[in-house]
Amino acid sequence: MVPADGGRATAPVYRPILAHRRSELEALSHLDPGYATLVAPVLEVGTIDRSTMEGVRRLPSGLLPAIDVSALPDIPETELTRWGVPVVPVIGLAESDHRLVAHGAAARAYDRRALIRLRAGQDRAGPDASTTAVERIWRVTDLAPEECDLLVDAGDVCCPADVRTAEPRVRRLLDWARRHAWRTVTVAAGGMPSTLSRLPTDEPVQLDRWDWQLWRRLADAGVDYGDYGVHPAVPGTGDPGDRLPTVRYTDDGRWWVYRWARRGGRGDDRFADLCRTLVSAPHWPTTGAAFSWGDHELLRRARRGAGAGSASNWAAWSTSHHLAHVLATLSHPAGDGGPRWHPGQGPPPHRRSLR
């Protein structure tokens, strides 16, 4: 498969799937300007109101988000041309004709771009049926294959068995994808467990990033990387009743989860103790591209220079570090021993095309 523009050196290198929440939007809004064109977030929208659109408008210049409104009814408010801000519509294989027409209008109004999201666990039709579905999308939206990015969403992969099951399924979809001249192809998965409340407290707990391991196993396919940030892939899961200070800290191939329940003193003191433990750990960055806005905020609290924040803050700081860490990691081939790329160095090394 050869990209329509003859190369992808300036295309995004990372496509995280993030809920349209204050924490994720805040992390995106604090991205280093040099990263803005390298991240193409997919924002899953669960409600529509004025703040929904305002959150997208406040994102950094150069960052073009893809908006997924598939969980919402097909009403005028979900038509992306009404938002008045450049976005990329996310299109599922089974969209109604009416929504396809609206998504086509949004794509043509901004950058003639759309993202087709193929969910590996749900869109289980054979290759011919999938081709029929995407040809219908291109016809109704009046878009060409070369104007569409393909996102192969493997969903939840939280253990070795999930990775072993997902890999052949994703490879079959990538074999099918080679029939068409996509603009880019990304494989995304989510590896964070649906609940953390059973983990030990007051000590860092290591969790494998199974989503990252799945993508590494697909490295020969030359596809781009996506994930679900530091949250589970399954909607509605998590620990809504768990109020313990929690930081999900991304490292190479793993997360370190900090849940702090130490009693005594003020809540600010408890979170400062969590942060002091984190900043003294071997996986804490001291310099370089992975030292994000979120890292700065955690360091401030380790020095007791600010309050503990809230669950939304903890998620924002964790997501901020995760985005920076992934971008720094993707910039260099694994195991080469070289320094990580940072945005001031210009475009990252060229990536292989899916072909």
PDB file of N, CA and C in Angstrom, residues 71-167:
ATOM      1  N   ALA A  71     -21.785   7.264  19.532  1.00  0.00           N
ATOM      2  CA  ALA A  71     -22.585   6.907  20.705  1.00  0.00           C
ATOM      3  C   ALA A  71     -23.791   7.813  20.884  1.00  0.00           C
ATOM      4  N   LEU A  72     -23.913   8.856  20.059  1.00  0.00           N
ATOM      5  CA  LEU A  72     -25.002   9.828  20.179  1.00  0.00           C
ATOM      6  C   LEU A  72     -26.049   9.603  19.100  1.00  0.00           C
ATOM      7  N   PRO A  73     -27.282   9.999  19.367  1.00  0.00           N
ATOM      8  CA  PRO A  73     -28.321   9.874  18.332  1.00  0.00           C
ATOM      9  C   PRO A  73     -28.011  10.754  17.126  1.00  0.00           C
ATOM     10  N   ASP A  74     -28.562  10.381  16.003  1.00  0.00           N
ATOM     11  CA  ASP A  74     -28.331  11.111  14.749  1.00  0.00           C
ATOM     12  C   ASP A  74     -29.246  12.331  14.720  1.00  0.00           C
ATOM     13  N   ILE A  75     -28.783  13.404  15.361  1.00  0.00           N
ATOM     14  CA  ILE A  75     -29.564  14.643  15.475  1.00  0.00           C
ATOM     15  C   ILE A  75     -28.725  15.790  14.930  1.00  0.00           C
ATOM     16  N   PRO A  76     -29.345  16.938  14.647  1.00  0.00           N
ATOM     17  CA  PRO A  76     -28.582  18.051  14.058  1.00  0.00           C
ATOM     18  C   PRO A  76     -27.374  18.470  14.880  1.00  0.00           C
ATOM     19  N   GLU A  77     -27.454  18.389  16.211  1.00  0.00           N
ATOM     20  CA  GLU A  77     -26.351  18.854  17.056  1.00  0.00           C
ATOM     21  C   GLU A  77     -25.084  18.008  16.883  1.00  0.00           C
ATOM     22  N   THR A  78     -25.223  16.797  16.359  1.00  0.00           N
ATOM     23  CA  THR A  78     -24.039  15.961  16.167  1.00  0.00           C
ATOM     24  C   THR A  78     -23.411  16.150  14.793  1.00  0.00           C
ATOM     25  N   GLU A  79     -23.973  17.037  13.969  1.00  0.00           N
ATOM     26  CA  GLU A  79     -23.374  17.316  12.666  1.00  0.00           C
ATOM     27  C   GLU A  79     -22.163  18.222  12.869  1.00  0.00           C
ATOM     28  N   LEU A  80     -20.999  17.737  12.510  1.00  0.00           N
ATOM     29  CA  LEU A  80     -19.748  18.400  12.871  1.00  0.00           C
ATOM     30  C   LEU A  80     -19.536  19.720  12.146  1.00  0.00           C
ATOM     31  N   THR A  81     -20.241  19.944  11.051  1.00  0.00           N
ATOM     32  CA  THR A  81     -20.119  21.245  10.382  1.00  0.00           C
ATOM     33  C   THR A  81     -20.667  22.369  11.257  1.00  0.00           C
ATOM     34  N   ARG A  82     -21.523  22.039  12.224  1.00  0.00           N
ATOM     35  CA  ARG A  82     -22.093  23.041  13.119  1.00  0.00           C
ATOM     36  C   ARG A  82     -21.112  23.473  14.207  1.00  0.00           C
ATOM     37  N   TRP A  83     -20.031  22.751  14.386  1.00  0.00           N
ATOM     38  CA  TRP A  83     -19.113  23.043  15.480  1.00  0.00           C
ATOM     39  C   TRP A  83     -18.255  24.270  15.194  1.00  0.00           C
ATOM     40  N   GLY A  84     -18.066  24.601  13.927  1.00  0.00           N
ATOM     41  CA  GLY A  84     -17.295  25.782  13.574  1.00  0.00           C
ATOM     42  C   GLY A  84     -15.816  25.685  13.883  1.00  0.00           C
ATOM     43  N   VAL A  85     -15.274  24.477  13.892  1.00  0.00           N
ATOM     44  CA  VAL A  85     -13.859  24.270  14.174  1.00  0.00           C
ATOM     45  C   VAL A  85     -13.384  23.095  13.330  1.00  0.00           C
ATOM     46  N   PRO A  86     -12.161  23.161  12.788  1.00  0.00           N
ATOM     47  CA  PRO A  86     -11.680  22.051  11.966  1.00  0.00           C
ATOM     48  C   PRO A  86     -11.574  20.748  12.758  1.00  0.00           C
ATOM     49  N   VAL A  87     -12.230  19.714  12.272  1.00  0.00           N
ATOM     50  CA  VAL A  87     -12.179  18.387  12.878  1.00  0.00           C
ATOM     51  C   VAL A  87     -12.217  17.343  11.764  1.00  0.00           C
ATOM     52  N   VAL A  88     -11.884  16.120  12.126  1.00  0.00           N
ATOM     53  CA  VAL A  88     -11.976  14.988  11.212  1.00  0.00           C
ATOM     54  C   VAL A  88     -13.116  14.094  11.691  1.00  0.00           C
ATOM     55  N   PRO A  89     -14.117  13.821  10.864  1.00  0.00           N
ATOM     56  CA  PRO A  89     -15.198  12.934  11.306  1.00  0.00           C
ATOM     57  C   PRO A  89     -14.730  11.487  11.389  1.00  0.00           C
ATOM     58  N   VAL A  90     -15.186  10.792  12.421  1.00  0.00           N
ATOM     59  CA  VAL A  90     -14.922   9.367  12.580  1.00  0.00           C
ATOM     60  C   VAL A  90     -16.141   8.608  12.079  1.00  0.00           C
ATOM     61  N   ILE A  91     -15.908   7.653  11.184  1.00  0.00           N
ATOM     62  CA  ILE A  91     -17.001   6.962  10.498  1.00  0.00           C
ATOM     63  C   ILE A  91     -16.926   5.469  10.784  1.00  0.00           C
ATOM     64  N   GLY A  92     -18.025   4.901  11.236  1.00  0.00           N
ATOM     65  CA  GLY A  92     -18.135   3.458  11.418  1.00  0.00           C
ATOM     66  C   GLY A  92     -18.713   2.801  10.179  1.00  0.00           C
ATOM     67  N   LEU A  93     -18.532   1.490  10.079  1.00  0.00           N
ATOM     68  CA  LEU A  93     -18.978   0.795   8.872  1.00  0.00           C
ATOM     69  C   LEU A  93     -20.495   0.784   8.727  1.00  0.00           C
ATOM     70  N   ALA A  94     -21.233   0.905   9.834  1.00  0.00           N
ATOM     71  CA  ALA A  94     -22.686   0.759   9.769  1.00  0.00           C
ATOM     72  C   ALA A  94     -23.428   2.079   9.960  1.00  0.00           C
ATOM     73  N   GLU A  95     -22.796   3.199   9.662  1.00  0.00           N
ATOM     74  CA  GLU A  95     -23.467   4.498   9.820  1.00  0.00           C
ATOM     75  C   GLU A  95     -24.665   4.609   8.880  1.00  0.00           C
ATOM     76  N   SER A  96     -25.665   5.373   9.327  1.00  0.00           N
ATOM     77  CA  SER A  96     -26.811   5.634   8.469  1.00  0.00           C
ATOM     78  C   SER A  96     -26.417   6.521   7.299  1.00  0.00           C
ATOM     79  N   ASP A  97     -27.203   6.487   6.228  1.00  0.00           N
ATOM     80  CA  ASP A  97     -26.925   7.355   5.083  1.00  0.00           C
ATOM     81  C   ASP A  97     -26.941   8.826   5.488  1.00  0.00           C
ATOM     82  N   HIS A  98     -27.884   9.188   6.369  1.00  0.00           N
ATOM     83  CA  HIS A  98     -27.984  10.582   6.793  1.00  0.00           C
ATOM     84  C   HIS A  98     -26.711  11.037   7.493  1.00  0.00           C
ATOM     85  N   ARG A  99     -26.211  10.202   8.411  1.00  0.00           N
ATOM     86  CA  ARG A  99     -24.985  10.582   9.118  1.00  0.00           C
ATOM     87  C   ARG A  99     -23.791  10.578   8.174  1.00  0.00           C
ATOM     88  N   LEU A 100     -23.756   9.669   7.218  1.00  0.00           N
ATOM     89  CA  LEU A 100     -22.665   9.660   6.247  1.00  0.00           C
ATOM     90  C   LEU A 100     -22.651  10.951   5.427  1.00  0.00           C
ATOM     91  N   VAL A 101     -23.817  11.411   5.039  1.00  0.00           N
ATOM     92  CA  VAL A 101     -23.894  12.669   4.291  1.00  0.00           C
ATOM     93  C   VAL A 101     -23.346  13.816   5.149  1.00  0.00           C
ATOM     94  N   ALA A 102     -23.731  13.834   6.443  1.00  0.00           N
ATOM     95  CA  ALA A 102     -23.255  14.894   7.337  1.00  0.00           C
ATOM     96  C   ALA A 102     -21.746  14.798   7.534  1.00  0.00           C
ATOM     97  N   HIS A 103     -21.229  13.596   7.722  1.00  0.00           N
ATOM     98  CA  HIS A 103     -19.785  13.425   7.897  1.00  0.00           C
ATOM     99  C   HIS A 103     -19.034  13.813   6.619  1.00  0.00           C
ATOM    100  N   GLY A 104     -19.602  13.477   5.464  1.00  0.00           N
ATOM    101  CA  GLY A 104     -18.966  13.878   4.211  1.00  0.00           C
ATOM    102  C   GLY A 104     -18.886  15.382   4.071  1.00  0.00           C
ATOM    103  N   ALA A 105     -19.947  16.069   4.484  1.00  0.00           N
ATOM    104  CA  ALA A 105     -19.936  17.536   4.428  1.00  0.00           C
ATOM    105  C   ALA A 105     -18.877  18.106   5.353  1.00  0.00           C
ATOM    106  N   ALA A 106     -18.739  17.525   6.554  1.00  0.00           N
ATOM    107  CA  ALA A 106     -17.726  18.004   7.497  1.00  0.00           C
ATOM    108  C   ALA A 106     -16.323  17.766   6.951  1.00  0.00           C
ATOM    109  N   ALA A 107     -16.099  16.603   6.361  1.00  0.00           N
ATOM    110  CA  ALA A 107     -14.777  16.293   5.812  1.00  0.00           C
ATOM    111  C   ALA A 107     -14.415  17.257   4.687  1.00  0.00           C
ATOM    112  N   ARG A 108     -15.357  17.537   3.815  1.00  0.00           N
ATOM    113  CA  ARG A 108     -15.080  18.417   2.677  1.00  0.00           C
ATOM    114  C   ARG A 108     -14.956  19.880   3.113  1.00  0.00           C
ATOM    115  N   ALA A 109     -15.602  20.237   4.220  1.00  0.00           N
ATOM    116  CA  ALA A 109     -15.566  21.626   4.689  1.00  0.00           C
ATOM    117  C   ALA A 109     -14.215  21.995   5.285  1.00  0.00           C
ATOM    118  N   TYR A 110     -13.499  21.013   5.818  1.00  0.00           N
ATOM    119  CA  TYR A 110     -12.270  21.340   6.536  1.00  0.00           C
ATOM    120  C   TYR A 110     -11.015  20.915   5.767  1.00  0.00           C
ATOM    121  N   ASP A 111     -10.767  19.652   5.644  1.00  0.00           N
ATOM    122  CA  ASP A 111      -9.499  19.245   5.041  1.00  0.00           C
ATOM    123  C   ASP A 111      -9.663  18.014   4.143  1.00  0.00           C
ATOM    124  N   ARG A 112     -10.909  17.722   3.743  1.00  0.00           N
ATOM    125  CA  ARG A 112     -11.198  16.505   2.968  1.00  0.00           C
ATOM    126  C   ARG A 112     -10.522  15.305   3.600  1.00  0.00           C
ATOM    127  N   ARG A 113     -10.814  15.137   4.881  1.00  0.00           N
ATOM    128  CA  ARG A 113     -10.236  14.041   5.639  1.00  0.00           C
ATOM    129  C   ARG A 113     -11.329  13.361   6.435  1.00  0.00           C
ATOM    130  N   ALA A 114     -11.257  12.041   6.545  1.00  0.00           N
ATOM    131  CA  ALA A 114     -12.142  11.287   7.416  1.00  0.00           C
ATOM    132  C   ALA A 114     -11.355  10.111   7.970  1.00  0.00           C
ATOM    133  N   LEU A 115     -11.797   9.638   9.110  1.00  0.00           N
ATOM    134  CA  LEU A 115     -11.192   8.463   9.743  1.00  0.00           C
ATOM    135  C   LEU A 115     -12.233   7.360   9.784  1.00  0.00           C
ATOM    136  N   ILE A 116     -11.947   6.244   9.156  1.00  0.00           N
ATOM    137  CA  ILE A 116     -12.842   5.087   9.206  1.00  0.00           C
ATOM    138  C   ILE A 116     -12.357   4.167  10.313  1.00  0.00           C
ATOM    139  N   ARG A 117     -13.233   3.939  11.288  1.00  0.00           N
ATOM    140  CA  ARG A 117     -12.876   3.138  12.469  1.00  0.00           C
ATOM    141  C   ARG A 117     -13.471   1.743  12.331  1.00  0.00           C
ATOM    142  N   LEU A 118     -12.605   0.775  12.217  1.00  0.00           N
ATOM    143  CA  LEU A 118     -13.019  -0.617  12.076  1.00  0.00           C
ATOM    144  C   LEU A 118     -12.724  -1.320  13.397  1.00  0.00           C
ATOM    145  N   ARG A 119     -13.772  -1.720  14.093  1.00  0.00           N
ATOM    146  CA  ARG A 119     -13.623  -2.353  15.406  1.00  0.00           C
ATOM    147  C   ARG A 119     -13.462  -3.857  15.219  1.00  0.00           C
ATOM    148  N   ALA A 120     -12.281  -4.367  15.572  1.00  0.00           N
ATOM    149  CA  ALA A 120     -11.965  -5.763  15.302  1.00  0.00           C
ATOM    150  C   ALA A 120     -12.905  -6.721  16.019  1.00  0.00           C
ATOM    151  N   GLY A 121     -13.396  -6.342  17.203  1.00  0.00           N
ATOM    152  CA  GLY A 121     -14.267  -7.240  17.946  1.00  0.00           C
ATOM    153  C   GLY A 121     -15.720  -7.195  17.528  1.00  0.00           C
ATOM    154  N   GLN A 122     -16.126  -6.155  16.798  1.00  0.00           N
ATOM    155  CA  GLN A 122     -17.539  -5.994  16.434  1.00  0.00           C
ATOM    156  C   GLN A 122     -17.769  -6.110  14.943  1.00  0.00           C
ATOM    157  N   ASP A 123     -16.886  -5.547  14.141  1.00  0.00           N
ATOM    158  CA  ASP A 123     -17.048  -5.588  12.682  1.00  0.00           C
ATOM    159  C   ASP A 123     -16.411  -6.874  12.163  1.00  0.00           C
ATOM    160  N   ARG A 124     -17.159  -7.962  12.266  1.00  0.00           N
ATOM    161  CA  ARG A 124     -16.592  -9.280  11.994  1.00  0.00           C
ATOM    162  C   ARG A 124     -16.974  -9.807  10.618  1.00  0.00           C
ATOM    163  N   ALA A 125     -17.436  -8.955   9.738  1.00  0.00           N
ATOM    164  CA  ALA A 125     -17.791  -9.399   8.392  1.00  0.00           C
ATOM    165  C   ALA A 125     -16.530  -9.786   7.629  1.00  0.00           C
ATOM    166  N   GLY A 126     -16.693 -10.597   6.584  1.00  0.00           N
ATOM    167  CA  GLY A 126     -15.564 -11.010   5.771  1.00  0.00           C
ATOM    168  C   GLY A 126     -15.020  -9.872   4.934  1.00  0.00           C
ATOM    169  N   PRO A 127     -13.908 -10.114   4.231  1.00  0.00           N
ATOM    170  CA  PRO A 127     -13.274  -9.036   3.456  1.00  0.00           C
ATOM    171  C   PRO A 127     -14.175  -8.454   2.370  1.00  0.00           C
ATOM    172  N   ASP A 128     -14.950  -9.280   1.704  1.00  0.00           N
ATOM    173  CA  ASP A 128     -15.816  -8.745   0.647  1.00  0.00           C
ATOM    174  C   ASP A 128     -16.896  -7.844   1.225  1.00  0.00           C
ATOM    175  N   ALA A 129     -17.483  -8.268   2.350  1.00  0.00           N
ATOM    176  CA  ALA A 129     -18.512  -7.438   2.985  1.00  0.00           C
ATOM    177  C   ALA A 129     -17.906  -6.130   3.504  1.00  0.00           C
ATOM    178  N   SER A 130     -16.684  -6.199   4.024  1.00  0.00           N
ATOM    179  CA  SER A 130     -16.031  -4.973   4.501  1.00  0.00           C
ATOM    180  C   SER A 130     -15.749  -4.029   3.343  1.00  0.00           C
ATOM    181  N   THR A 131     -15.335  -4.584   2.212  1.00  0.00           N
ATOM    182  CA  THR A 131     -15.102  -3.747   1.040  1.00  0.00           C
ATOM    183  C   THR A 131     -16.395  -3.088   0.583  1.00  0.00           C
ATOM    184  N   THR A 132     -17.495  -3.840   0.586  1.00  0.00           N
ATOM    185  CA  THR A 132     -18.792  -3.267   0.223  1.00  0.00           C
ATOM    186  C   THR A 132     -19.151  -2.120   1.157  1.00  0.00           C
ATOM    187  N   ALA A 133     -18.866  -2.296   2.462  1.00  0.00           N
ATOM    188  CA  ALA A 133     -19.211  -1.265   3.450  1.00  0.00           C
ATOM    189  C   ALA A 133     -18.394   0.008   3.229  1.00  0.00           C
ATOM    190  N   VAL A 134     -17.079  -0.130   3.003  1.00  0.00           N
ATOM    191  CA  VAL A 134     -16.270   1.089   2.838  1.00  0.00           C
ATOM    192  C   VAL A 134     -16.544   1.745   1.481  1.00  0.00           C
ATOM    193  N   GLU A 135     -16.872   0.961   0.470  1.00  0.00           N
ATOM    194  CA  GLU A 135     -17.223   1.571  -0.817  1.00  0.00           C
ATOM    195  C   GLU A 135     -18.504   2.390  -0.685  1.00  0.00           C
ATOM    196  N   ARG A 136     -19.439   1.909   0.140  1.00  0.00           N
ATOM    197  CA  ARG A 136     -20.649   2.693   0.407  1.00  0.00           C
ATOM    198  C   ARG A 136     -20.280   3.994   1.113  1.00  0.00           C
ATOM    199  N   ILE A 137     -19.368   3.935   2.078  1.00  0.00           N
ATOM    200  CA  ILE A 137     -18.940   5.148   2.782  1.00  0.00           C
ATOM    201  C   ILE A 137     -18.339   6.150   1.806  1.00  0.00           C
ATOM    202  N   TRP A 138     -17.436   5.703   0.959  1.00  0.00           N
ATOM    203  CA  TRP A 138     -16.799   6.617   0.014  1.00  0.00           C
ATOM    204  C   TRP A 138     -17.819   7.221  -0.956  1.00  0.00           C
ATOM    205  N   ARG A 139     -18.789   6.407  -1.361  1.00  0.00           N
ATOM    206  CA  ARG A 139     -19.778   6.897  -2.321  1.00  0.00           C
ATOM    207  C   ARG A 139     -20.680   7.948  -1.678  1.00  0.00           C
ATOM    208  N   VAL A 140     -21.194   7.672  -0.488  1.00  0.00           N
ATOM    209  CA  VAL A 140     -22.158   8.585   0.141  1.00  0.00           C
ATOM    210  C   VAL A 140     -21.466   9.846   0.656  1.00  0.00           C
ATOM    211  N   THR A 141     -20.239   9.728   1.155  1.00  0.00           N
ATOM    212  CA  THR A 141     -19.523  10.906   1.660  1.00  0.00           C
ATOM    213  C   THR A 141     -18.844  11.695   0.556  1.00  0.00           C
ATOM    214  N   ASP A 142     -18.749  11.119  -0.623  1.00  0.00           N
ATOM    215  CA  ASP A 142     -18.044  11.732  -1.745  1.00  0.00           C
ATOM    216  C   ASP A 142     -16.570  11.943  -1.423  1.00  0.00           C
ATOM    217  N   LEU A 143     -15.975  10.927  -0.780  1.00  0.00           N
ATOM    218  CA  LEU A 143     -14.552  10.943  -0.471  1.00  0.00           C
ATOM    219  C   LEU A 143     -13.863   9.808  -1.202  1.00  0.00           C
ATOM    220  N   ALA A 144     -12.582   9.971  -1.439  1.00  0.00           N
ATOM    221  CA  ALA A 144     -11.779   8.920  -2.063  1.00  0.00           C
ATOM    222  C   ALA A 144     -11.041   8.145  -0.975  1.00  0.00           C
ATOM    223  N   PRO A 145     -10.648   6.893  -1.250  1.00  0.00           N
ATOM    224  CA  PRO A 145      -9.876   6.137  -0.256  1.00  0.00           C
ATOM    225  C   PRO A 145      -8.640   6.889   0.222  1.00  0.00           C
ATOM    226  N   GLU A 146      -7.975   7.601  -0.688  1.00  0.00           N
ATOM    227  CA  GLU A 146      -6.755   8.325  -0.335  1.00  0.00           C
ATOM    228  C   GLU A 146      -6.997   9.482   0.629  1.00  0.00           C
ATOM    229  N   GLU A 147      -8.261   9.847   0.832  1.00  0.00           N
ATOM    230  CA  GLU A 147      -8.602  10.928   1.754  1.00  0.00           C
ATOM    231  C   GLU A 147      -9.037  10.397   3.112  1.00  0.00           C
ATOM    232  N   CYS A 148      -8.922   9.091   3.312  1.00  0.00           N
ATOM    233  CA  CYS A 148      -9.398   8.460   4.545  1.00  0.00           C
ATOM    234  C   CYS A 148      -8.262   7.743   5.266  1.00  0.00           C
ATOM    235  N   ASP A 149      -8.177   7.967   6.557  1.00  0.00           N
ATOM    236  CA  ASP A 149      -7.304   7.182   7.430  1.00  0.00           C
ATOM    237  C   ASP A 149      -8.095   5.979   7.930  1.00  0.00           C
ATOM    238  N   LEU A 150      -7.424   4.860   8.099  1.00  0.00           N
ATOM    239  CA  LEU A 150      -8.057   3.658   8.643  1.00  0.00           C
ATOM    240  C   LEU A 150      -7.539   3.421  10.052  1.00  0.00           C
ATOM    241  N   LEU A 151      -8.458   3.259  10.992  1.00  0.00           N
ATOM    242  CA  LEU A 151      -8.124   2.907  12.364  1.00  0.00           C
ATOM    243  C   LEU A 151      -8.657   1.511  12.645  1.00  0.00           C
ATOM    244  N   VAL A 152      -7.765   0.565  12.822  1.00  0.00           N
ATOM    245  CA  VAL A 152      -8.138  -0.796  13.221  1.00  0.00           C
ATOM    246  C   VAL A 152      -8.078  -0.838  14.743  1.00  0.00           C
ATOM    247  N   ASP A 153      -9.245  -0.889  15.364  1.00  0.00           N
ATOM    248  CA  ASP A 153      -9.372  -0.813  16.819  1.00  0.00           C
ATOM    249  C   ASP A 153      -9.524  -2.221  17.377  1.00  0.00           C
ATOM    250  N   ALA A 154      -8.477  -2.712  18.032  1.00  0.00           N
ATOM    251  CA  ALA A 154      -8.501  -4.061  18.600  1.00  0.00           C
ATOM    252  C   ALA A 154      -9.224  -4.122  19.932  1.00  0.00           C
ATOM    253  N   GLY A 155      -9.602  -2.973  20.479  1.00  0.00           N
ATOM    254  CA  GLY A 155     -10.350  -2.958  21.731  1.00  0.00           C
ATOM    255  C   GLY A 155      -9.493  -3.329  22.923  1.00  0.00           C
ATOM    256  N   ASP A 156     -10.064  -4.087  23.850  1.00  0.00           N
ATOM    257  CA  ASP A 156      -9.465  -4.402  25.131  1.00  0.00           C
ATOM    258  C   ASP A 156      -8.457  -5.545  24.994  1.00  0.00           C
ATOM    259  N   VAL A 157      -7.198  -5.325  25.339  1.00  0.00           N
ATOM    260  CA  VAL A 157      -6.192  -6.391  25.399  1.00  0.00           C
ATOM    261  C   VAL A 157      -5.454  -6.251  26.727  1.00  0.00           C
ATOM    262  N   CYS A 158      -5.831  -7.051  27.705  1.00  0.00           N
ATOM    263  CA  CYS A 158      -5.347  -6.865  29.073  1.00  0.00           C
ATOM    264  C   CYS A 158      -4.575  -8.055  29.633  1.00  0.00           C
ATOM    265  N   CYS A 159      -4.194  -8.999  28.775  1.00  0.00           N
ATOM    266  CA  CYS A 159      -3.440 -10.154  29.252  1.00  0.00           C
ATOM    267  C   CYS A 159      -2.797 -10.831  28.045  1.00  0.00           C
ATOM    268  N   PRO A 160      -1.872 -11.769  28.257  1.00  0.00           N
ATOM    269  CA  PRO A 160      -1.243 -12.451  27.119  1.00  0.00           C
ATOM    270  C   PRO A 160      -2.237 -13.167  26.221  1.00  0.00           C
ATOM    271  N   ALA A 161      -3.283 -13.747  26.804  1.00  0.00           N
ATOM    272  CA  ALA A 161      -4.277 -14.439  25.981  1.00  0.00           C
ATOM    273  C   ALA A 161      -5.000 -13.475  25.056  1.00  0.00           C
ATOM    274  N   ASP A 162      -5.288 -12.259  25.547  1.00  0.00           N
ATOM    275  CA  ASP A 162      -5.935 -11.256  24.700  1.00  0.00           C
ATOM    276  C   ASP A 162      -5.031 -10.887  23.519  1.00  0.00           C
ATOM    277  N   VAL A 163      -3.733 -10.759  23.772  1.00  0.00           N
ATOM    278  CA  VAL A 163      -2.800 -10.413  22.703  1.00  0.00           C
ATOM    279  C   VAL A 163      -2.743 -11.534  21.674  1.00  0.00           C
ATOM    280  N   ARG A 164      -2.673 -12.782  22.142  1.00  0.00           N
ATOM    281  CA  ARG A 164      -2.610 -13.918  21.212  1.00  0.00           C
ATOM    282  C   ARG A 164      -3.870 -14.020  20.370  1.00  0.00           C
ATOM    283  N   THR A 165      -5.017 -13.681  20.949  1.00  0.00           N
ATOM    284  CA  THR A 165      -6.273 -13.722  20.195  1.00  0.00           C
ATOM    285  C   THR A 165      -6.379 -12.571  19.219  1.00  0.00           C
ATOM    286  N   ALA A 166      -5.943 -11.383  19.659  1.00  0.00           N
ATOM    287  CA  ALA A 166      -6.107 -10.188  18.830  1.00  0.00           C
ATOM    288  C   ALA A 166      -5.167 -10.173  17.632  1.00  0.00           C
ATOM    289  N   GLU A 167      -3.947 -10.680  17.791  1.00  0.00           N
ATOM    290  CA  GLU A 167      -2.965 -10.541  16.717  1.00  0.00           C
ATOM    291  C   GLU A 167      -3.419 -11.139  15.394  1.00  0.00           C
TER     292      GLU A 167
END
